[in-house]
Short mmCIF file of C-alpha atoms and ligand atoms in Angstrom, two decimals:
data_model
loop_
_atom_site.label_atom_id
_atom_site.label_comp_id
_atom_site.label_asym_id
_atom_site.label_seq_id
_atom_site.Cartn_x
_atom_site.Cartn_y
_atom_site.Cartn_z
CA MET A 716 58.23 96.73 108.62
CA THR A 717 56.05 93.94 107.19
CA HIS A 718 57.09 93.80 103.55
CA PRO A 719 60.43 95.42 102.96
CA LYS A 720 61.71 95.44 99.40
CA ILE A 721 64.71 93.17 99.06
CA PHE A 722 66.94 92.39 96.09
CA ILE A 723 69.36 89.45 96.08
CA THR A 724 71.81 89.69 93.20
CA ARG A 725 72.25 85.93 92.50
CA LEU A 726 71.02 82.53 93.52
CA ILE A 727 72.87 81.92 96.80
CA PRO A 728 72.90 78.56 98.67
CA SER A 729 69.51 77.56 100.05
CA ARG A 730 70.71 77.74 103.65
CA GLY A 731 70.72 81.54 103.43
CA LEU A 732 67.75 81.85 101.11
CA ILE A 733 65.52 79.86 103.46
CA LEU A 734 66.36 82.20 106.33
CA VAL A 735 65.43 85.26 104.28
CA GLU A 736 62.28 83.58 102.99
CA GLU A 737 61.11 82.60 106.48
CA ARG A 738 61.34 86.18 107.67
CA PHE A 739 60.64 88.18 104.50
CA PRO A 740 58.95 85.98 101.88
CA THR A 741 58.63 88.60 99.14
CA PHE A 742 62.23 89.20 98.10
CA GLU A 743 63.35 89.44 94.50
CA ILE A 744 66.30 87.40 93.30
CA TRP A 745 68.37 87.62 90.13
CA PRO A 746 67.96 84.09 88.76
CA HIS A 747 70.65 84.05 86.04
CA GLU A 748 74.11 82.53 86.12
CA MET A 749 75.67 85.80 84.99
CA PRO A 750 75.37 88.79 87.33
CA PRO A 751 73.12 91.72 86.43
CA THR A 752 74.77 94.36 84.27
CA ARG A 753 75.39 97.72 85.89
CA GLU A 754 72.26 99.13 84.24
CA GLN A 755 70.16 96.19 85.37
CA LEU A 756 71.52 96.46 88.89
CA LEU A 757 70.81 100.20 89.10
CA GLU A 758 67.28 99.47 87.97
CA LYS A 759 66.74 96.53 90.35
CA VAL A 760 67.96 98.32 93.48
CA ARG A 761 65.57 101.22 93.03
CA GLY A 762 63.44 101.52 96.18
CA VAL A 763 64.96 98.52 98.00
CA ASP A 764 65.24 98.43 101.78
CA GLY A 765 67.80 95.64 101.78
CA LEU A 766 70.38 94.46 99.27
CA LEU A 767 72.20 91.13 99.41
CA CYS A 768 75.07 91.19 96.93
CA LEU A 769 78.18 89.28 95.91
CA LEU A 770 81.75 90.41 95.25
CA THR A 771 80.89 90.68 91.56
CA GLU A 772 78.79 93.80 92.12
CA LYS A 773 80.27 97.27 92.41
CA ILE A 774 78.46 98.90 95.31
CA ASP A 775 79.27 102.58 95.15
CA ALA A 776 77.66 105.92 95.97
CA GLU A 777 75.82 106.00 92.63
CA LEU A 778 74.21 102.67 93.39
CA MET A 779 73.28 103.64 96.95
CA ASP A 780 71.66 106.82 95.64
CA ALA A 781 69.88 104.89 92.91
CA ALA A 782 68.45 102.65 95.63
CA GLY A 783 67.19 105.62 97.61
CA SER A 784 67.36 106.98 101.13
CA GLN A 785 65.18 104.15 102.53
CA LEU A 786 68.08 101.66 101.97
CA LYS A 787 68.72 100.15 105.40
CA VAL A 788 71.35 97.48 104.83
CA ILE A 789 73.83 96.10 102.30
CA SER A 790 74.89 92.55 103.00
CA SER A 791 77.70 91.07 100.93
CA MET A 792 78.18 87.31 100.76
CA SER A 793 81.94 87.72 101.02
CA VAL A 794 84.54 88.53 103.61
CA GLY A 795 86.31 90.99 101.30
CA VAL A 796 84.51 94.27 100.74
CA ASP A 797 86.79 95.99 98.25
CA HIS A 798 83.82 96.04 95.83
CA VAL A 799 81.90 98.24 98.30
CA ASP A 800 82.50 101.93 98.90
CA VAL A 801 82.33 101.57 102.66
CA ALA A 802 82.93 105.29 103.29
CA ALA A 803 79.99 106.19 101.03
CA ALA A 804 77.79 103.74 102.93
CA THR A 805 78.92 105.09 106.29
CA ALA A 806 78.24 108.65 105.15
CA ARG A 807 74.68 107.53 104.34
CA GLY A 808 74.31 105.63 107.64
CA ILE A 809 74.03 102.26 105.86
CA PRO A 810 75.61 99.29 107.65
CA ILE A 811 77.60 96.89 105.47
CA GLY A 812 77.60 93.21 106.38
CA ASN A 813 80.23 90.65 105.43
CA THR A 814 80.93 86.97 106.17
CA PRO A 815 84.21 86.54 108.06
CA GLY A 816 85.45 83.37 109.74
CA VAL A 817 83.40 80.76 107.92
CA LEU A 818 85.65 80.69 104.86
CA THR A 819 88.97 80.78 106.71
CA ASP A 820 89.69 77.04 106.49
CA ALA A 821 88.46 76.65 102.93
CA THR A 822 90.65 79.54 101.78
CA ALA A 823 93.70 78.33 103.70
CA ASP A 824 93.16 74.88 102.16
CA MET A 825 93.10 76.47 98.71
CA ALA A 826 96.31 78.38 99.44
CA PHE A 827 97.92 75.06 100.30
CA ALA A 828 96.40 73.29 97.29
CA LEU A 829 97.92 75.95 95.05
CA LEU A 830 101.22 75.88 96.88
CA PHE A 831 101.48 72.11 96.46
CA SER A 832 100.29 72.11 92.89
CA ALA A 833 102.78 74.77 91.83
CA ALA A 834 105.66 73.26 93.84
CA ARG A 835 105.08 69.70 92.64
CA ARG A 836 103.95 70.67 89.14
CA VAL A 837 100.65 68.83 89.40
CA VAL A 838 98.90 70.66 86.56
CA GLU A 839 101.93 70.43 84.29
CA GLY A 840 102.03 66.68 84.94
CA GLU A 841 98.37 66.31 84.11
CA LYS A 842 98.77 68.25 80.86
CA TYR A 843 101.85 66.19 80.03
CA ILE A 844 99.85 62.97 80.16
CA ARG A 845 96.93 64.32 78.17
CA ALA A 846 99.37 65.56 75.52
CA GLY A 847 100.56 61.95 75.10
CA LYS A 848 104.07 62.77 76.33
CA TRP A 849 104.31 60.13 79.11
CA LYS A 850 106.68 57.52 77.65
CA THR A 851 108.63 56.39 80.71
CA TRP A 852 109.52 57.10 84.36
CA HIS A 853 112.47 59.46 84.19
CA PRO A 854 114.71 60.56 87.09
CA GLN A 855 114.55 64.19 85.93
CA LEU A 856 110.92 64.43 84.92
CA LEU A 857 109.05 67.54 86.18
CA LEU A 858 111.12 67.99 89.31
CA GLY A 859 109.61 70.34 91.86
CA LYS A 860 110.26 71.89 95.24
CA ASP A 861 110.40 70.39 98.73
CA PHE A 862 108.39 71.53 101.74
CA VAL A 863 110.24 70.08 104.71
CA GLY A 864 112.62 72.72 106.02
CA ALA A 865 111.48 75.28 103.45
CA THR A 866 110.48 78.76 104.59
CA LEU A 867 106.93 79.94 104.05
CA GLY A 868 106.43 83.70 104.16
CA ILE A 869 102.91 84.87 104.88
CA VAL A 870 102.02 88.44 103.95
CA GLY A 871 99.02 89.44 106.06
CA PHE A 872 98.58 87.46 109.26
CA GLY A 873 94.85 87.68 109.89
CA ARG A 874 92.56 84.68 110.27
CA ILE A 875 93.45 83.11 106.92
CA GLY A 876 97.17 83.83 107.20
CA GLU A 877 97.18 82.14 110.62
CA ALA A 878 95.29 79.13 109.28
CA VAL A 879 97.93 78.78 106.57
CA ALA A 880 100.68 78.88 109.23
CA LYS A 881 98.84 76.19 111.19
CA ARG A 882 98.80 73.91 108.14
CA ALA A 883 102.49 74.59 107.43
CA GLN A 884 103.44 73.24 110.86
CA GLY A 885 102.31 69.80 109.71
CA PHE A 886 104.76 69.94 106.83
CA ASP A 887 107.73 70.89 108.99
CA MET A 888 108.08 74.25 107.31
CA ARG A 889 109.59 77.31 108.91
CA VAL A 890 107.00 80.07 108.90
CA ILE A 891 107.61 83.80 108.96
CA PHE A 892 105.05 86.54 108.48
CA TYR A 893 104.81 90.22 107.71
CA ASP A 894 101.94 92.04 109.37
CA PRO A 895 102.72 94.97 111.67
CA THR A 896 99.27 94.61 113.30
CA ALA A 897 99.43 90.88 114.16
CA GLU A 898 100.80 88.78 116.99
CA PRO A 899 102.82 85.59 116.35
CA ALA A 900 100.91 82.29 116.33
CA TYR A 901 101.53 78.67 115.32
CA GLY A 902 105.28 79.05 115.64
CA ALA A 903 105.41 81.77 112.98
CA GLN A 904 107.92 84.55 113.47
CA SER A 905 107.19 88.19 112.72
CA VAL A 906 109.67 89.82 110.29
CA ASP A 907 109.82 92.91 108.09
CA LEU A 908 108.75 92.59 104.47
CA ASP A 909 112.26 92.65 102.97
CA THR A 910 113.41 89.88 105.32
CA LEU A 911 110.36 87.84 104.39
CA LEU A 912 111.03 88.22 100.67
CA HIS A 913 114.73 87.46 100.97
CA GLN A 914 114.17 84.32 103.07
CA SER A 915 110.96 82.73 101.79
CA ASP A 916 110.80 79.77 99.43
CA PHE A 917 107.04 80.28 99.28
CA VAL A 918 105.25 83.61 99.64
CA SER A 919 101.52 83.46 100.32
CA LEU A 920 99.39 86.64 100.19
CA HIS A 921 96.59 87.21 102.71
CA VAL A 922 95.98 90.95 102.76
CA PRO A 923 92.73 92.70 101.84
CA LEU A 924 92.76 94.89 98.74
CA THR A 925 93.00 98.53 99.82
CA THR A 926 94.65 101.64 98.41
CA LYS A 927 97.72 100.62 100.45
CA THR A 928 97.92 97.02 99.18
CA LYS A 929 97.07 97.71 95.51
CA HIS A 930 100.06 96.36 93.52
CA LEU A 931 101.94 95.61 96.74
CA VAL A 932 103.48 92.83 94.67
CA ASN A 933 105.25 94.97 92.07
CA ALA A 934 108.56 94.66 90.22
CA ASP A 935 110.47 95.73 93.34
CA PHE A 936 108.72 93.16 95.56
CA LEU A 937 109.26 90.38 93.01
CA ALA A 938 112.92 91.28 92.55
CA LYS A 939 113.48 90.71 96.27
CA MET A 940 112.06 87.18 96.17
CA LYS A 941 114.45 84.24 96.13
CA PRO A 942 115.20 82.78 92.73
CA ASN A 943 113.10 79.60 92.66
CA ALA A 944 110.51 80.99 95.06
CA ILE A 945 106.80 80.42 94.51
CA LEU A 946 104.14 83.13 94.89
CA VAL A 947 100.61 82.14 95.94
CA ASN A 948 97.71 84.60 95.82
CA THR A 949 94.34 83.75 97.35
CA ALA A 950 93.72 87.35 98.45
CA ARG A 951 92.71 89.70 95.63
CA GLY A 952 94.03 90.03 92.10
CA GLY A 953 94.66 93.75 92.50
CA VAL A 954 97.33 93.09 95.13
CA VAL A 955 99.60 91.86 92.33
CA ASP A 956 100.90 93.88 89.39
CA GLN A 957 100.32 91.22 86.76
CA VAL A 958 102.60 92.84 84.17
CA ALA A 959 105.51 92.68 86.60
CA LEU A 960 104.56 89.12 87.54
CA TYR A 961 104.50 88.07 83.89
CA ASP A 962 108.02 89.43 83.42
CA VAL A 963 109.56 87.52 86.34
CA LEU A 964 107.76 84.30 85.45
CA LYS A 965 108.68 84.54 81.77
CA SER A 966 112.35 85.15 82.58
CA LYS A 967 112.17 82.44 85.30
CA GLN A 968 113.37 84.86 87.97
CA ILE A 969 111.02 83.01 90.30
CA PHE A 970 109.95 79.38 89.95
CA ALA A 971 106.18 79.76 89.69
CA ALA A 972 103.04 81.59 90.71
CA ALA A 973 99.71 80.10 91.66
CA LEU A 974 96.76 82.46 91.55
CA ASP A 975 93.23 81.99 92.81
CA VAL A 976 92.43 85.61 92.05
CA THR A 977 93.25 87.90 89.14
CA ASP A 978 92.63 91.44 87.99
CA PRO A 979 90.24 91.58 86.28
CA GLU A 980 88.05 88.59 86.96
CA PRO A 981 87.41 86.67 84.85
CA LEU A 982 90.91 86.87 83.38
CA PRO A 983 90.65 87.66 79.65
CA MET A 984 91.66 84.71 77.49
CA ASP A 985 94.32 86.84 75.82
CA SER A 986 96.09 87.50 79.13
CA PRO A 987 99.82 86.77 78.65
CA LEU A 988 99.77 84.95 82.02
CA LEU A 989 97.84 82.14 80.34
CA GLU A 990 100.81 81.46 78.02
CA LEU A 991 103.07 80.53 80.91
CA GLU A 992 103.59 76.94 82.11
CA ASN A 993 104.82 78.24 85.46
CA CYS A 994 101.65 80.19 86.21
CA LEU A 995 98.77 78.20 87.60
CA ILE A 996 95.43 79.97 87.71
CA VAL A 997 92.07 78.90 89.12
CA PRO A 998 88.83 80.91 89.00
CA HIS A 999 88.54 82.45 92.51
CA LEU A 1000 87.73 79.20 94.27
CA GLY A 1001 89.20 79.98 97.70
CA SER A 1002 85.92 79.70 99.55
CA ALA A 1003 84.38 77.21 97.13
CA SER A 1004 83.63 74.37 99.52
CA GLN A 1005 80.02 73.40 100.15
CA ARG A 1006 80.29 74.10 103.86
CA ALA A 1007 81.95 77.48 103.47
CA ARG A 1008 79.46 78.68 100.87
CA ASP A 1009 76.49 77.41 102.92
CA LEU A 1010 77.76 79.27 105.98
CA MET A 1011 78.56 82.39 103.96
CA SER A 1012 74.97 82.45 102.70
CA GLN A 1013 73.72 82.01 106.26
CA LEU A 1014 75.82 84.90 107.58
CA ALA A 1015 74.83 87.10 104.66
CA ALA A 1016 71.15 86.34 105.32
CA GLU A 1017 71.56 87.03 109.04
CA ASN A 1018 73.16 90.40 108.31
CA LEU A 1019 70.40 91.29 105.86
CA ILE A 1020 67.62 90.31 108.26
CA ALA A 1021 69.17 92.15 111.21
CA GLY A 1022 69.58 95.29 109.12
CA LEU A 1023 65.99 95.17 107.94
CA LYS A 1024 64.79 94.74 111.51
CA GLY A 1025 66.80 97.77 112.55
CA GLU A 1026 69.15 95.61 114.65
CA ARG A 1027 72.92 95.71 114.72
CA LEU A 1028 74.41 93.43 112.03
CA PRO A 1029 76.12 90.36 113.52
CA ASN A 1030 79.10 91.04 111.20
CA CYS A 1031 79.34 94.72 110.39
CA VAL A 1032 82.23 96.23 108.42
CA ASN A 1033 81.42 99.83 109.42
CA PRO A 1034 80.22 99.72 113.06
CA GLU A 1035 80.74 103.48 113.21
CA VAL A 1036 77.25 103.80 111.67
CA TYR A 1037 75.88 102.86 115.10
CA LYS A 1038 77.61 105.72 116.92
C1 DGY B 2370 85.58 86.61 99.89
O1 DGY B 2370 84.59 86.24 100.53
O2 DGY B 2370 85.99 87.75 99.93
C2 DGY B 2370 86.28 85.58 99.08
O3 DGY B 2370 87.19 86.14 98.22
C3 DGY B 2370 85.30 84.70 98.34
O4 DGY B 2370 86.00 83.57 97.93
#
């Protein structure tokens, strides 16, 4: 195929773009800061052979059909693929590419940044100064939580969960995890979910969003957490029932939450979570380091190119399409 039709849904880092350009110079890219609307996307994908998308696009059966039966590959510049109907793609024989591994450290770093910030009240302190409230050093000012000897509970012990455990070792924390499919690593001990919730001072979420993990963190889950515990979410917003979270934060049943991800994204400005001092929220920055994003764009480009050449994707979410 000399000139396949390719659509890239946003300006991705040049490392990936250059790779696509070298091999297939005639791709179309959405140049705006905001993603295409659904209508625009359905229009743009018509007749494409390859699609490189982000987690902001809903890639479902309707979109695949709008693209047409010539569609050979969908490559997402993300490790998570909850925005893609993988079963629909498999049914149509379309391989889905993702970008695992290269964002593990950046995301684990962000989990720790959030954990520290919530525990030591970094954002509250910053706001305190800017509000002109800093009058003196006070022995009781903005006291937070300690790490040494504290228990960190990791829910989901895949690559990122393990990388979080590795970091926790350096802070002399005890680490336990809940993941029936994972083996222990970095001194972390496998426990059941109730034990994890009853024992953890910090709970960090690292599960993908699936029908099974949707609202895993509900009122029941939160009620089992230790009073004074901190919840960190760098996984997906949909894993947490935000109404239940609001209630426990408002009534100070747990100490704080620190969220990199919300449902929906962006979080509407009238979300009650934004009223709470003990809820720290950042705009889905887990993989937002230059290196991680460069490598994600490279992997996404490699998946796209392989798919267009009729080769097996280096990182394929649905390898069953090759059977
Ligand atoms: C992913 O790749 O799924 C991450 O959420 C991006 O930060």
